[in-house]
Coordinates of C-alpha atoms in Angstrom, one line a residue:
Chain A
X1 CA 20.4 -62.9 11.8
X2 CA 22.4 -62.9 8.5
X3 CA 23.5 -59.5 7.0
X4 CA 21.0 -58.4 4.2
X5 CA 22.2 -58.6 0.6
X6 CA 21.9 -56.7 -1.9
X7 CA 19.8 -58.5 -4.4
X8 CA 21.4 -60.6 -7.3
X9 CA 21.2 -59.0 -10.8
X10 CA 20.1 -60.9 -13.7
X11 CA 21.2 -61.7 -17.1
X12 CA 18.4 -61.2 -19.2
X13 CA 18.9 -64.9 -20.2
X14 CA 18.2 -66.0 -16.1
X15 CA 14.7 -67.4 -16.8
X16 CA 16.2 -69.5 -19.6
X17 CA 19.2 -70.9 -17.4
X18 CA 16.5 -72.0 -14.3
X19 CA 13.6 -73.3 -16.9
X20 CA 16.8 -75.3 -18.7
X21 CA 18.3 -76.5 -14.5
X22 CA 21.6 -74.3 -14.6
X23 CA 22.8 -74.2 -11.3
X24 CA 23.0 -70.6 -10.2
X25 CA 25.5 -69.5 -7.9
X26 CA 26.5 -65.3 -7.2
X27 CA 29.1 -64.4 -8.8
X28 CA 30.3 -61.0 -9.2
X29 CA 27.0 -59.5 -7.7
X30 CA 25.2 -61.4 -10.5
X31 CA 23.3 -64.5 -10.8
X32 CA 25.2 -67.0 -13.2
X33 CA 24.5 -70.7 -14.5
X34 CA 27.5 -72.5 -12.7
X35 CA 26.9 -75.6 -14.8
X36 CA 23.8 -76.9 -16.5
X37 CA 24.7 -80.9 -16.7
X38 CA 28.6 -81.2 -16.4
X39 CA 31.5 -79.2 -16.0
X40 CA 33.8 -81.8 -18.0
X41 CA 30.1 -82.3 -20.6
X42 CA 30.6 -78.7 -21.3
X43 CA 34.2 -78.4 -21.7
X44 CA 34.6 -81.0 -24.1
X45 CA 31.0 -80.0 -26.0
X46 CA 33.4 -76.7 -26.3
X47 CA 36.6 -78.1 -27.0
X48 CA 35.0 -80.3 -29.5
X49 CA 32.1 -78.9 -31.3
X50 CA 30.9 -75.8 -30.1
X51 CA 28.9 -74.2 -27.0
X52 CA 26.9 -71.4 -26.1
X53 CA 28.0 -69.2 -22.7
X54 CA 26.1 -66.0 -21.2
X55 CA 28.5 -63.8 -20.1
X56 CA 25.8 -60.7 -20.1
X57 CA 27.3 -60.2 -16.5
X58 CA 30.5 -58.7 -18.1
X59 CA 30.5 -54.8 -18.3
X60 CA 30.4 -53.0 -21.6
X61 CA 31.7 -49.2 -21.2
X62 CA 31.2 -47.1 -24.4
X63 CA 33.4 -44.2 -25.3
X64 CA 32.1 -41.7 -28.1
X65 CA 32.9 -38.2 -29.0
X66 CA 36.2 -36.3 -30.8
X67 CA 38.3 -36.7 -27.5
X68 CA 37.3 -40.6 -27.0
X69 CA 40.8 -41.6 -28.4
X70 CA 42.7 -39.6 -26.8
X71 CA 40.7 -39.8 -23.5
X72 CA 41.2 -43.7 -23.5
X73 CA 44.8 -43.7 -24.4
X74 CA 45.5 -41.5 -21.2
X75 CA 43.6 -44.8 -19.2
X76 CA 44.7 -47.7 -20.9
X77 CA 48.0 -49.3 -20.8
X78 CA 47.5 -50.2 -24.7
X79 CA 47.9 -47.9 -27.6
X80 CA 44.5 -47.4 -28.5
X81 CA 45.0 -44.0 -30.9
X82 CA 46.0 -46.2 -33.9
X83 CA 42.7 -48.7 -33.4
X84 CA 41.7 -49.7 -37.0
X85 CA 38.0 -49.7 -37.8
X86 CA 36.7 -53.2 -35.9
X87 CA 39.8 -53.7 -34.6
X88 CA 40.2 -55.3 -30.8
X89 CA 43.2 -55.1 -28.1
X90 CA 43.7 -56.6 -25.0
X91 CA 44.8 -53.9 -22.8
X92 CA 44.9 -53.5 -19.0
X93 CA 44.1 -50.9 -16.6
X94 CA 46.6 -50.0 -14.0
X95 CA 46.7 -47.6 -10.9
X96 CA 49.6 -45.0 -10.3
X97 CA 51.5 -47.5 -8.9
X98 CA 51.7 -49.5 -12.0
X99 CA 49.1 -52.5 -10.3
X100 CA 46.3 -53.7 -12.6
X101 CA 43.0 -52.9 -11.6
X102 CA 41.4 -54.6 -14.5
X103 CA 42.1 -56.6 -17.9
X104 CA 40.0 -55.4 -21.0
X105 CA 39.2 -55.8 -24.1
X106 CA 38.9 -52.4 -26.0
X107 CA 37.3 -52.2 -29.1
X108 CA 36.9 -49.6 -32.1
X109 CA 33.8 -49.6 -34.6
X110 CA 31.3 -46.8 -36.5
X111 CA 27.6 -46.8 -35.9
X112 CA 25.1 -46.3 -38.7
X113 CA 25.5 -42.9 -39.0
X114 CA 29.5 -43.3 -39.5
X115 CA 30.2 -41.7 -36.2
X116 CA 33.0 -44.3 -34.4
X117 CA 32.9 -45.3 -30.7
X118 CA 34.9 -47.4 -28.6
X119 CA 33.8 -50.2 -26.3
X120 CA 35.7 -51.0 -23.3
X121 CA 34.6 -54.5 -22.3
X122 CA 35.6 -54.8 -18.0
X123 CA 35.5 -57.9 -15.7
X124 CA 32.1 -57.9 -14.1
X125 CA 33.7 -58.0 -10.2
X126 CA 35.6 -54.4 -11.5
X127 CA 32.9 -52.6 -13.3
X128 CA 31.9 -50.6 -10.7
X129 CA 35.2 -50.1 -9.8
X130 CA 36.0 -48.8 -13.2
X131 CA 33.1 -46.4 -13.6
X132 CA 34.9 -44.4 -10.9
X133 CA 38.0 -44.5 -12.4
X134 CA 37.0 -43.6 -15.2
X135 CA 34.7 -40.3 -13.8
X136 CA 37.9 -39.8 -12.0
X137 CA 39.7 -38.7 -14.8
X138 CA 37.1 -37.6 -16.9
X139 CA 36.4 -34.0 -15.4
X140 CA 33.4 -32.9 -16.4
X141 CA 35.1 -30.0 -18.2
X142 CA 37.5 -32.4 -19.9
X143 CA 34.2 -34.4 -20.9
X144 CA 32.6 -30.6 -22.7
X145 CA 36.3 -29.1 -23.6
X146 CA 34.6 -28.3 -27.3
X147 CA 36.1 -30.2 -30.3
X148 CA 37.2 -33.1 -27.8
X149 CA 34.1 -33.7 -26.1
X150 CA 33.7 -37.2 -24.5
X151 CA 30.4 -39.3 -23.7
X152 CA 30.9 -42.3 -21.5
X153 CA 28.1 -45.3 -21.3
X154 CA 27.6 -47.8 -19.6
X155 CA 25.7 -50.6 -21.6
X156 CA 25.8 -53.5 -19.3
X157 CA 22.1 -53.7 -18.4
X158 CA 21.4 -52.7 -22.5
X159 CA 23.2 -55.5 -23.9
X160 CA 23.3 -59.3 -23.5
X161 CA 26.7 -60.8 -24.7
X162 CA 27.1 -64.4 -25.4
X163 CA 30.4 -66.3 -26.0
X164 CA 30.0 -68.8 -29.0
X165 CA 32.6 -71.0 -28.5
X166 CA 34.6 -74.4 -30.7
X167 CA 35.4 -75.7 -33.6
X168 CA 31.8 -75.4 -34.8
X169 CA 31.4 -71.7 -33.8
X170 CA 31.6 -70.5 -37.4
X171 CA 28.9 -73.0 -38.8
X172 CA 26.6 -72.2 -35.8
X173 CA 26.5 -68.5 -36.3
X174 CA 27.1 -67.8 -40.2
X175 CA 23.7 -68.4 -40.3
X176 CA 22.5 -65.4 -38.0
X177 CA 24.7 -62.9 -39.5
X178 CA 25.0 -60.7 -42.6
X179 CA 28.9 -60.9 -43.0
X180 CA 31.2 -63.5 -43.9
X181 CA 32.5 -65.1 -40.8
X182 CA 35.9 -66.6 -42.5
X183 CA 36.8 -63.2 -43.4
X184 CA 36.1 -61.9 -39.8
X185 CA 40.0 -62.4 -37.9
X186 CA 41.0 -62.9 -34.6
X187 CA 40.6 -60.1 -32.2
X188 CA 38.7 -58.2 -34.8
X189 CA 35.2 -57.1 -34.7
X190 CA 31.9 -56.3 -37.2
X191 CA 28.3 -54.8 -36.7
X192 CA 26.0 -56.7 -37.9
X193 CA 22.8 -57.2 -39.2
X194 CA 20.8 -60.7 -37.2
X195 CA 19.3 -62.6 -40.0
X196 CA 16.3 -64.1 -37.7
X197 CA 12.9 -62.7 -36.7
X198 CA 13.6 -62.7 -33.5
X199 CA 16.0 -60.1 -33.7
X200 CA 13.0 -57.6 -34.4
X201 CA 15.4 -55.8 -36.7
X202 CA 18.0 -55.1 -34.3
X203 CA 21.9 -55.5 -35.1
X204 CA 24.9 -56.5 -32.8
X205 CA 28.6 -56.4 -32.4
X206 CA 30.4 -59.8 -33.4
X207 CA 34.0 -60.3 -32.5
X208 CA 36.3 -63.0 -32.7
X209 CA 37.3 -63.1 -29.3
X210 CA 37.0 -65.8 -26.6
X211 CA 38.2 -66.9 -23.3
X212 CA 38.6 -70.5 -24.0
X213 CA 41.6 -71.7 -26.6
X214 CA 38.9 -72.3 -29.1
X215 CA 38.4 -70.6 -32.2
X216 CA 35.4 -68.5 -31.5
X217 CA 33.0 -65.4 -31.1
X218 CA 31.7 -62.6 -28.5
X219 CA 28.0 -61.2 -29.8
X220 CA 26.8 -58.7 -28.1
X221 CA 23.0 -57.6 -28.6
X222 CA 20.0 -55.7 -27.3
X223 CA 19.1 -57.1 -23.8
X224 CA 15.0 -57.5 -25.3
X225 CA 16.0 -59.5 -28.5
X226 CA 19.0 -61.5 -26.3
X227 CA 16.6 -64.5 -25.7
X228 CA 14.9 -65.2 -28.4
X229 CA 18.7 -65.2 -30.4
X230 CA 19.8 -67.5 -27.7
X231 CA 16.9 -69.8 -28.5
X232 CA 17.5 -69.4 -32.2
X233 CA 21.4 -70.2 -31.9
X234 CA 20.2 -73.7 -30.7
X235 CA 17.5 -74.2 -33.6
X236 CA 20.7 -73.2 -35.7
X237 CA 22.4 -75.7 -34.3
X238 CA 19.9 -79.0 -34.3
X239 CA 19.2 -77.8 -38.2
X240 CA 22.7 -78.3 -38.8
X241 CA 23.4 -81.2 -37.0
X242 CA 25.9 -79.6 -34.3
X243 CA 26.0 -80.9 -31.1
X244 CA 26.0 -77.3 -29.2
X245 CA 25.3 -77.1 -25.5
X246 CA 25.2 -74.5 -23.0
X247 CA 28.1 -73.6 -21.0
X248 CA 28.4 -72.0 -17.5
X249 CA 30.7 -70.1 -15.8
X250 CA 32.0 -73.5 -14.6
X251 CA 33.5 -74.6 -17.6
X252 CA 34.1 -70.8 -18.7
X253 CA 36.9 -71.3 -15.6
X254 CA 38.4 -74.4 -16.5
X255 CA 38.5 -73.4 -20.6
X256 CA 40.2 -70.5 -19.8
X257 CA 42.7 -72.1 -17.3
X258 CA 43.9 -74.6 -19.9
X259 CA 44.1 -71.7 -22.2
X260 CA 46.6 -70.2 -19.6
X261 CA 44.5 -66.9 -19.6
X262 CA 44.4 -65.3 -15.9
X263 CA 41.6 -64.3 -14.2
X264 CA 41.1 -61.4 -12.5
X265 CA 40.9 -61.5 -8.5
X266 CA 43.2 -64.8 -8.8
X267 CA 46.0 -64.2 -11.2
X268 CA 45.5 -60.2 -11.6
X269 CA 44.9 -57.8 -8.8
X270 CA 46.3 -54.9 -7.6
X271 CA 48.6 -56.2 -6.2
X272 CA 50.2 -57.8 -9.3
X273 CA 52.0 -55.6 -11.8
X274 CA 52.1 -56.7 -16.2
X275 CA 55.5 -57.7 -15.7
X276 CA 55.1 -60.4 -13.1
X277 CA 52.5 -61.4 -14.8
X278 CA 53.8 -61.8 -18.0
X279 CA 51.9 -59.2 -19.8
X280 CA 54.5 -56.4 -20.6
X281 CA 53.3 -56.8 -24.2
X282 CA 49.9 -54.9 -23.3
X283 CA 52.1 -52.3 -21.9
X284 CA 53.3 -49.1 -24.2
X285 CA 55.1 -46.8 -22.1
X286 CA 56.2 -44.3 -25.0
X287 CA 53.0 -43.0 -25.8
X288 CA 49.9 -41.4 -24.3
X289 CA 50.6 -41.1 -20.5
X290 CA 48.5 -43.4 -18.6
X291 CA 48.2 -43.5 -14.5
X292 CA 51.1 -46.1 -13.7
X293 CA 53.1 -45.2 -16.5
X294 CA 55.9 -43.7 -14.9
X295 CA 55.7 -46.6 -12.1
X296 CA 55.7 -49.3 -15.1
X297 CA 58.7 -47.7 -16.6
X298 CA 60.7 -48.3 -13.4
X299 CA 59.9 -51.6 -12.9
X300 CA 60.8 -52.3 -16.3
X301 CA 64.3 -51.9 -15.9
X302 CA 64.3 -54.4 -12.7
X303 CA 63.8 -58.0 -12.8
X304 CA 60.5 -58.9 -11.3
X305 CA 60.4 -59.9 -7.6
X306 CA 58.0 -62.8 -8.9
X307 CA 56.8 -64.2 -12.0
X308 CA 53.5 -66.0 -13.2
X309 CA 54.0 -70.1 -13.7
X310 CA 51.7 -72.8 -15.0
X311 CA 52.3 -76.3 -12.8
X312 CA 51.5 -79.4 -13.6
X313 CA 50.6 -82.2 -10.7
X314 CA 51.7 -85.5 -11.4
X315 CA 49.2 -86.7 -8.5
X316 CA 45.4 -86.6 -8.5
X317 CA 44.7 -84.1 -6.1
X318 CA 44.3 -80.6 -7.8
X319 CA 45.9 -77.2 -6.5
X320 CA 43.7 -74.8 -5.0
X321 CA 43.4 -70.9 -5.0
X322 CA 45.7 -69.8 -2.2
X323 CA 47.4 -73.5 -2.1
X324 CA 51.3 -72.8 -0.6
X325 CA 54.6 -73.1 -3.1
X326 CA 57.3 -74.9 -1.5
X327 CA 61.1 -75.2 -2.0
X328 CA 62.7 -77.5 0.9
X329 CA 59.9 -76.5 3.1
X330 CA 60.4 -72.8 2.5
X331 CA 57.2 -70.5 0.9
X332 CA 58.6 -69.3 -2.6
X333 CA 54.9 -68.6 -3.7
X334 CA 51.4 -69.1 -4.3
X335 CA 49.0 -70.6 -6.3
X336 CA 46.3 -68.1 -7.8
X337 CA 44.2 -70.9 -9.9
X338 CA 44.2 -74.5 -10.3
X339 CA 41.4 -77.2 -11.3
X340 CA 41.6 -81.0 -12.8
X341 CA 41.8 -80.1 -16.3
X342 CA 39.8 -82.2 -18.0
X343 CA 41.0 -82.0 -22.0
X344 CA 44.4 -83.1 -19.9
X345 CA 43.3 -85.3 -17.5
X346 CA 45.5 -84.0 -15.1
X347 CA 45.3 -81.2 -12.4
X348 CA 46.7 -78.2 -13.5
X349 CA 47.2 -74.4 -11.8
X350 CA 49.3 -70.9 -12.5
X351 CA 49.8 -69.3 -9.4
X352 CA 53.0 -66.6 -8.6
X353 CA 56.9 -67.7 -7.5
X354 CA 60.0 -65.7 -7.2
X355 CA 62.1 -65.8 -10.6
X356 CA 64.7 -68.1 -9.4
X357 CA 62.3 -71.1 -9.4
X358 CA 60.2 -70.4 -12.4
X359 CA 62.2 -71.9 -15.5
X360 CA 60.0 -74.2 -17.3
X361 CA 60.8 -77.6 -15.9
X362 CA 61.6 -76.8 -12.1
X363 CA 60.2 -78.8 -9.9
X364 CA 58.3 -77.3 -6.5
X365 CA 55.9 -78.9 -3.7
X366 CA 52.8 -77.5 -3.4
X367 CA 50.7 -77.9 0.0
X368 CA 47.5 -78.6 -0.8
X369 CA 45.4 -78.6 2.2
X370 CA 48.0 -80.0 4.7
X371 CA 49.7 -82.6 2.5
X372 CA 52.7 -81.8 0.3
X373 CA 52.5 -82.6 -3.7
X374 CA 55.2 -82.6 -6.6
X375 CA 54.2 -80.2 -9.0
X376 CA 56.5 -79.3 -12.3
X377 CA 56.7 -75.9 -13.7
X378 CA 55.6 -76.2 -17.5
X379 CA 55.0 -73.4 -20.3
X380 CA 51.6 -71.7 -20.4
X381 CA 49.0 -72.5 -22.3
X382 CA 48.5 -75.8 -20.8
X383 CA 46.4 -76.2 -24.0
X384 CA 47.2 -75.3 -27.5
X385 CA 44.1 -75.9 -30.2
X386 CA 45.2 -77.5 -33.8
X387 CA 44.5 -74.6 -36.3
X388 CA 42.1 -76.2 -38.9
X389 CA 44.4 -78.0 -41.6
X390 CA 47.0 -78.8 -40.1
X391 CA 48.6 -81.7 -39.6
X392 CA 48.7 -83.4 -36.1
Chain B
X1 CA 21.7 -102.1 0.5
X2 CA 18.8 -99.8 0.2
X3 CA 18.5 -96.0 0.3
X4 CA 15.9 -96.4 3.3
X5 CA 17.8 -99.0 5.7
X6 CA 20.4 -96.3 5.9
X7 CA 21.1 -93.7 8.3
X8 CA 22.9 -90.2 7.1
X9 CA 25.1 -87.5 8.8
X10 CA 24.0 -84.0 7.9
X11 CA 27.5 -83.8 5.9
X12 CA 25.7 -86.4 3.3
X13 CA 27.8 -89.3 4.3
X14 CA 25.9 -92.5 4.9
X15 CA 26.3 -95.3 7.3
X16 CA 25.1 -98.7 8.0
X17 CA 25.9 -100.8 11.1
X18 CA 26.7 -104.2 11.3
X19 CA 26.8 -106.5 14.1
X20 CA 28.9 -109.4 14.1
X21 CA 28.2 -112.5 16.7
X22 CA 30.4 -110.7 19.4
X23 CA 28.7 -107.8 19.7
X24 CA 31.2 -105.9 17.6
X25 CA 30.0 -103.0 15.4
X26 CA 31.4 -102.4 11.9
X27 CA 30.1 -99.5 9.6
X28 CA 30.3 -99.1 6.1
X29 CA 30.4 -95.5 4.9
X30 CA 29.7 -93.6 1.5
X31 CA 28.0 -90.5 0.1
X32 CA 24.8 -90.0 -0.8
X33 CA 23.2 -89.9 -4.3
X34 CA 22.1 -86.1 -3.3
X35 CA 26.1 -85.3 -2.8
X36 CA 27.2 -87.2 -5.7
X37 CA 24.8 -85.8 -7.9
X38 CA 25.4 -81.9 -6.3
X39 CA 29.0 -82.7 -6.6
X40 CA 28.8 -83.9 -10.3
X41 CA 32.2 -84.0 -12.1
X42 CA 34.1 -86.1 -9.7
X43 CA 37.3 -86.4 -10.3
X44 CA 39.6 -88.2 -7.5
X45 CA 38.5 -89.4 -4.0
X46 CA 41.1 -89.5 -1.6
X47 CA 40.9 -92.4 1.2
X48 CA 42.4 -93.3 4.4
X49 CA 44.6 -96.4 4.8
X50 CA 43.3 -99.5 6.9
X51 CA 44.6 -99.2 10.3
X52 CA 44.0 -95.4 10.8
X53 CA 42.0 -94.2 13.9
X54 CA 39.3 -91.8 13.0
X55 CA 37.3 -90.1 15.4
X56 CA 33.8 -88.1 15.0
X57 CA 33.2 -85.5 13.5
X58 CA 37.0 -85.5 11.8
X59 CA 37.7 -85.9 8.0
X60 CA 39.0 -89.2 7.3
X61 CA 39.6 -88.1 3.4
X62 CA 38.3 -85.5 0.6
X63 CA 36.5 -86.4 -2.5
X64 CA 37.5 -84.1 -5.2
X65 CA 35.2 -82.6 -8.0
X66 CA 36.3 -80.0 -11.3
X67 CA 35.3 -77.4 -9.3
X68 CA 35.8 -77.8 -5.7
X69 CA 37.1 -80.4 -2.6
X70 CA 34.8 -82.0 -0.1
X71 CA 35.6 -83.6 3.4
X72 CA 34.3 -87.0 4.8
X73 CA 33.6 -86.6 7.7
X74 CA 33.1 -89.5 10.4
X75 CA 30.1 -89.7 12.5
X76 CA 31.7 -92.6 15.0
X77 CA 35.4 -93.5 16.6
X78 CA 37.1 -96.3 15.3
X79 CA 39.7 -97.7 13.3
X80 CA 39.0 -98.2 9.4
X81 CA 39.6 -101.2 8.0
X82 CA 39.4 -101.4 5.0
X83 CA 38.8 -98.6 2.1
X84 CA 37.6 -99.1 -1.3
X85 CA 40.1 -98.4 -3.7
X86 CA 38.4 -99.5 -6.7
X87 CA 36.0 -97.2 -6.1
X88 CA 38.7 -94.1 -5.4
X89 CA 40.3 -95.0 -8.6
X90 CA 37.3 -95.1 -10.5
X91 CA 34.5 -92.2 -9.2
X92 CA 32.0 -93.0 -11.7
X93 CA 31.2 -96.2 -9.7
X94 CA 29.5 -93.5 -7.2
X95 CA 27.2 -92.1 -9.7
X96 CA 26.4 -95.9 -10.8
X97 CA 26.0 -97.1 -7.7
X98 CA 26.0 -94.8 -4.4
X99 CA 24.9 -96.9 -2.3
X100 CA 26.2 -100.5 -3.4
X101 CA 29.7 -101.0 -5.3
X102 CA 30.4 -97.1 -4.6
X103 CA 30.6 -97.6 -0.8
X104 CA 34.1 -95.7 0.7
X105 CA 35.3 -97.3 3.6
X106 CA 34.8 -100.1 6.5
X107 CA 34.8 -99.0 10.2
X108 CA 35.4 -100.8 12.8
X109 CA 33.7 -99.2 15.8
X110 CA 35.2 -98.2 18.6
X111 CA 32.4 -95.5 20.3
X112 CA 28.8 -95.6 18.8
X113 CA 27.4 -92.3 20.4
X114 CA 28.0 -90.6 17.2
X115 CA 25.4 -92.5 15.9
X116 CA 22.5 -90.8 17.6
X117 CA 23.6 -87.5 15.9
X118 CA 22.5 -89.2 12.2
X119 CA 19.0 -89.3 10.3
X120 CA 16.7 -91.3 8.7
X121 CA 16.4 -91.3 5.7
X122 CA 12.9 -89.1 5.2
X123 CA 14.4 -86.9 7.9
X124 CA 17.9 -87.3 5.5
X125 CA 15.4 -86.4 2.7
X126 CA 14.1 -83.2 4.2
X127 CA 17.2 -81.8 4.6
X128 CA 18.0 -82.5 1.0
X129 CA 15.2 -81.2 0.1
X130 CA 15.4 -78.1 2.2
X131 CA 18.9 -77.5 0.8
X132 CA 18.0 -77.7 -3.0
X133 CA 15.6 -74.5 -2.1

């Protein structure tokens, strides 16, 4: 007898990714297109014109009301009070003891009535987690103190989210939407009106976000209109002569590995404070207080015991998740990621080691199942896009 | 070589037996089509070097893919004798040609009672088949 699991949920984009022969593996409790024709096919399709990526499995917490700002700058790690209009921040989510618990994109924008609203987008594997967290500390008396009232959503299930990714992303989906995409910066967000019929009317949220080093956006719209927009991003793109494929959580992982971005459950748990893993900047410990604070502000003032690296392999065989870090035969770490990267050609991982070995151009063994390899600490990203214009 | 004249381990590697005048037995291994195909962006294969004894059952190398690593696995004892190295240095020649130019390595066969343990290839087939469900 196997134990009985709890039933897959579904993008509403899943009968699209088996009609179109994704390969679906679980991931986070959700069904998700692994890859559709090849890993490296989609990475370079991304890295090079532009792709298409469901990531409706991600959660999408919304935070409304007079005490919304004040409410999230008492969970977040970010400052969140000063938020302009549209504006996005990265931000993490950390327990008393200063661990992260999550990494999150936090959002700011007005609906059509002018009244604002954050959204708190959450790793899928942490949603759940999060929702607690977040009923934790939002009493319901806190939630109906009058003038600073708070009313917490969870849109996941309501709204599909794609990630349009590459150098094309901007021809692909001016197109679709209502504002001027050039004018639209990084990490900032617009609502928008969906210039096709198959929008039924509806609007979404666009942001120029990603999770991939390319330039790029995150839309986010009604779960009923999400397929026929899906469809219509791919008309789009054979009007225009853009070579745009879909992309699965496959490539998603090895994008956002040469874009040195960690991943939560490998190079972010609970385990791992910001500082070891190089994200004090997400951290503002003088403002709103936040559960870890006080625990961040002590490990502030001490070196970290261990410090996120990206390694380079000069052999073929790639690093694994879990994969030992050596110095003369003694453990001084651990990989957390690691992949052949295929815009480099080379295998490539981040992982954790103590400080001492992780100056850019130390050299470490790593065992990979068994068999010791040279690896070379080198700066994160692994990949850096040209910015459009310049020179090479 | 053809698909059918084959016979397969249930770990996707297959094998076909020669017999020299002697009475000697020599097997050439490789992977399936169905693996290749499952394992889709390989990237590196890793084989032995001639003159190392492999027994059954245990992983004589690991072909390597984007997203994952895979063990070959021996179905017989013996010692291998040769490995295709053109083929490790250049994985595409699997997806051309699984079964021909993309074979892995030469075994010189030492104990053949492993061999009872493999399938043909429509009973191969079935359990490709039953896997893709």
């Amino acid at each position: 007898m196997t134990p009985k699991q709890p039933p897959q949920r579904k993008t509403p984009l899943y009968d699209w990714h088996v009609a179109h022969g994704a390969r679906m593996v679980e991931f986070a409790g959700w069904a998700m297109p692994v890859q559709y024709s090849s890993i490296i096919d989609e990475h370079v399709a991304t890295r090079t014109t532009a792709s298409i990526t469901d990531i409706s499995h991600m959660g999408r917490l919304r935070f409304e009301g007079p005490g919304a700002a004040v409410f999230l700058a008492e969970l977040l790690t970010r400052r969140v009070a000063d938020l302009k209009p549209s504006q996005i921040r990265y931000s993490l989510v950390t327990n008393d003891a200063g661990g992260i618990m999550d990494d999150v994109l936090v959002g700011y924008y007005h609906n059509s009535h002018g009244q604002p609203f954050y959204v708190v987008v959450v790793n899928a594997g942490n949603r759940e987690k999060i929702i607690r967290w977040v009923r934790d500390h939002l009493s319901p008396e806190r939630a109906e103190t009058p003038g600073e009232e708070v009313i917490f959503t969870d849109l996941t299930r309501l709204w599909a989210m794609f990630a349009v990714q590459g150098p094309n992303a901007v021809e692909l989906l001016q197109p679709l939407v209502d504002v001027d995409l050039d004018w639209l910066r990084y990490y900032n967000g617009a609502q928008v009106q969906l210039l096709h019929p198959a929008a039924q009317r509806q609007g979404g949220i666009i942001t120029r976000t990603g999770y991939t080093g390319e330039d790029g956006f995150e839309l986010s719209i009604g779960a009923s209109i999400a397929p026929g927009i899906w469809e219509a991003l791919f008309e789009i793109g054979r009007q225009r002569g853009l070579d745009v494929v879909p992309t699965g959580i496959g490539a998603r992982d090895t994008l956002r590995l040469e874009a040195g971005m960690p991943l939560y459950g490998h190079e972010l748990t609970e385990q791992i404070n910001p500082f070891q893993a190089g994200l004090k900047y997400a951290c503002y410990l003088v403002g709103y207080d936040f559960p870890g604070r006080d625990a961040l502000k002590a490990l502030e003032v001490q070196p970290p015991d261990r410090k996120r690296i990206g390694l380079e392999l000069p052999g073929r065989r790639a690093a694994r998740h879990g994969c030992p870090i050596l110095v003369d035969g003694r453990p001084v770490g651990e990989v957390t990621s690691g992949t052949f990267a295929p815009t480099l050609q080379k295998p490539i991982a981040m992982g954790y080691v103590s400080p001492e070995h992780a100056r850019v151009g130390t050299e470490l063994i790593v065992d990979v199942r068994g068999r010791q390899e040279p690896a070379r600490v080198v700066k994160l990203p692994f990949y850096r896009r040209r910015e459009k214009g310049a020179s090479q | 070589m053809t698909p059918e004249e084959l016979l397969y381990a249930k770990t996707h590697e297959w094998v076909h037996i020669e017999t020299d005048p002697s009475g000697a037995k020599t097997a050439t291994l490789g992977l399936s089509a169905f693996a290749i195909e499952a394992l889709t962006d390989l990237v590196f294969i890793d084989l032995p070097e001639p003159g190392r004894q492999v027994a059954a059952g245990e992983s004589f190398g690991e072909v390597e893919s984007v997203k994952a690593v895979s063990d070959l696995y021996s179905p017989i004892d013996g010692e291998i004798i040769e490995a295709n190295t053109q083929a490790a240095g250049q994985p595409d020649t699997l997806n051309d040609d699984p079964y021909g130019a993309g074979w892995l390595v030469k075994i010189k066969i030492t104990d053949d009672s492993g061999l009872t343990t493999l399938m043909d290839h429509a009973a191969y087939q079935r359990q490709c088949e039953e896997n893709a469900e």
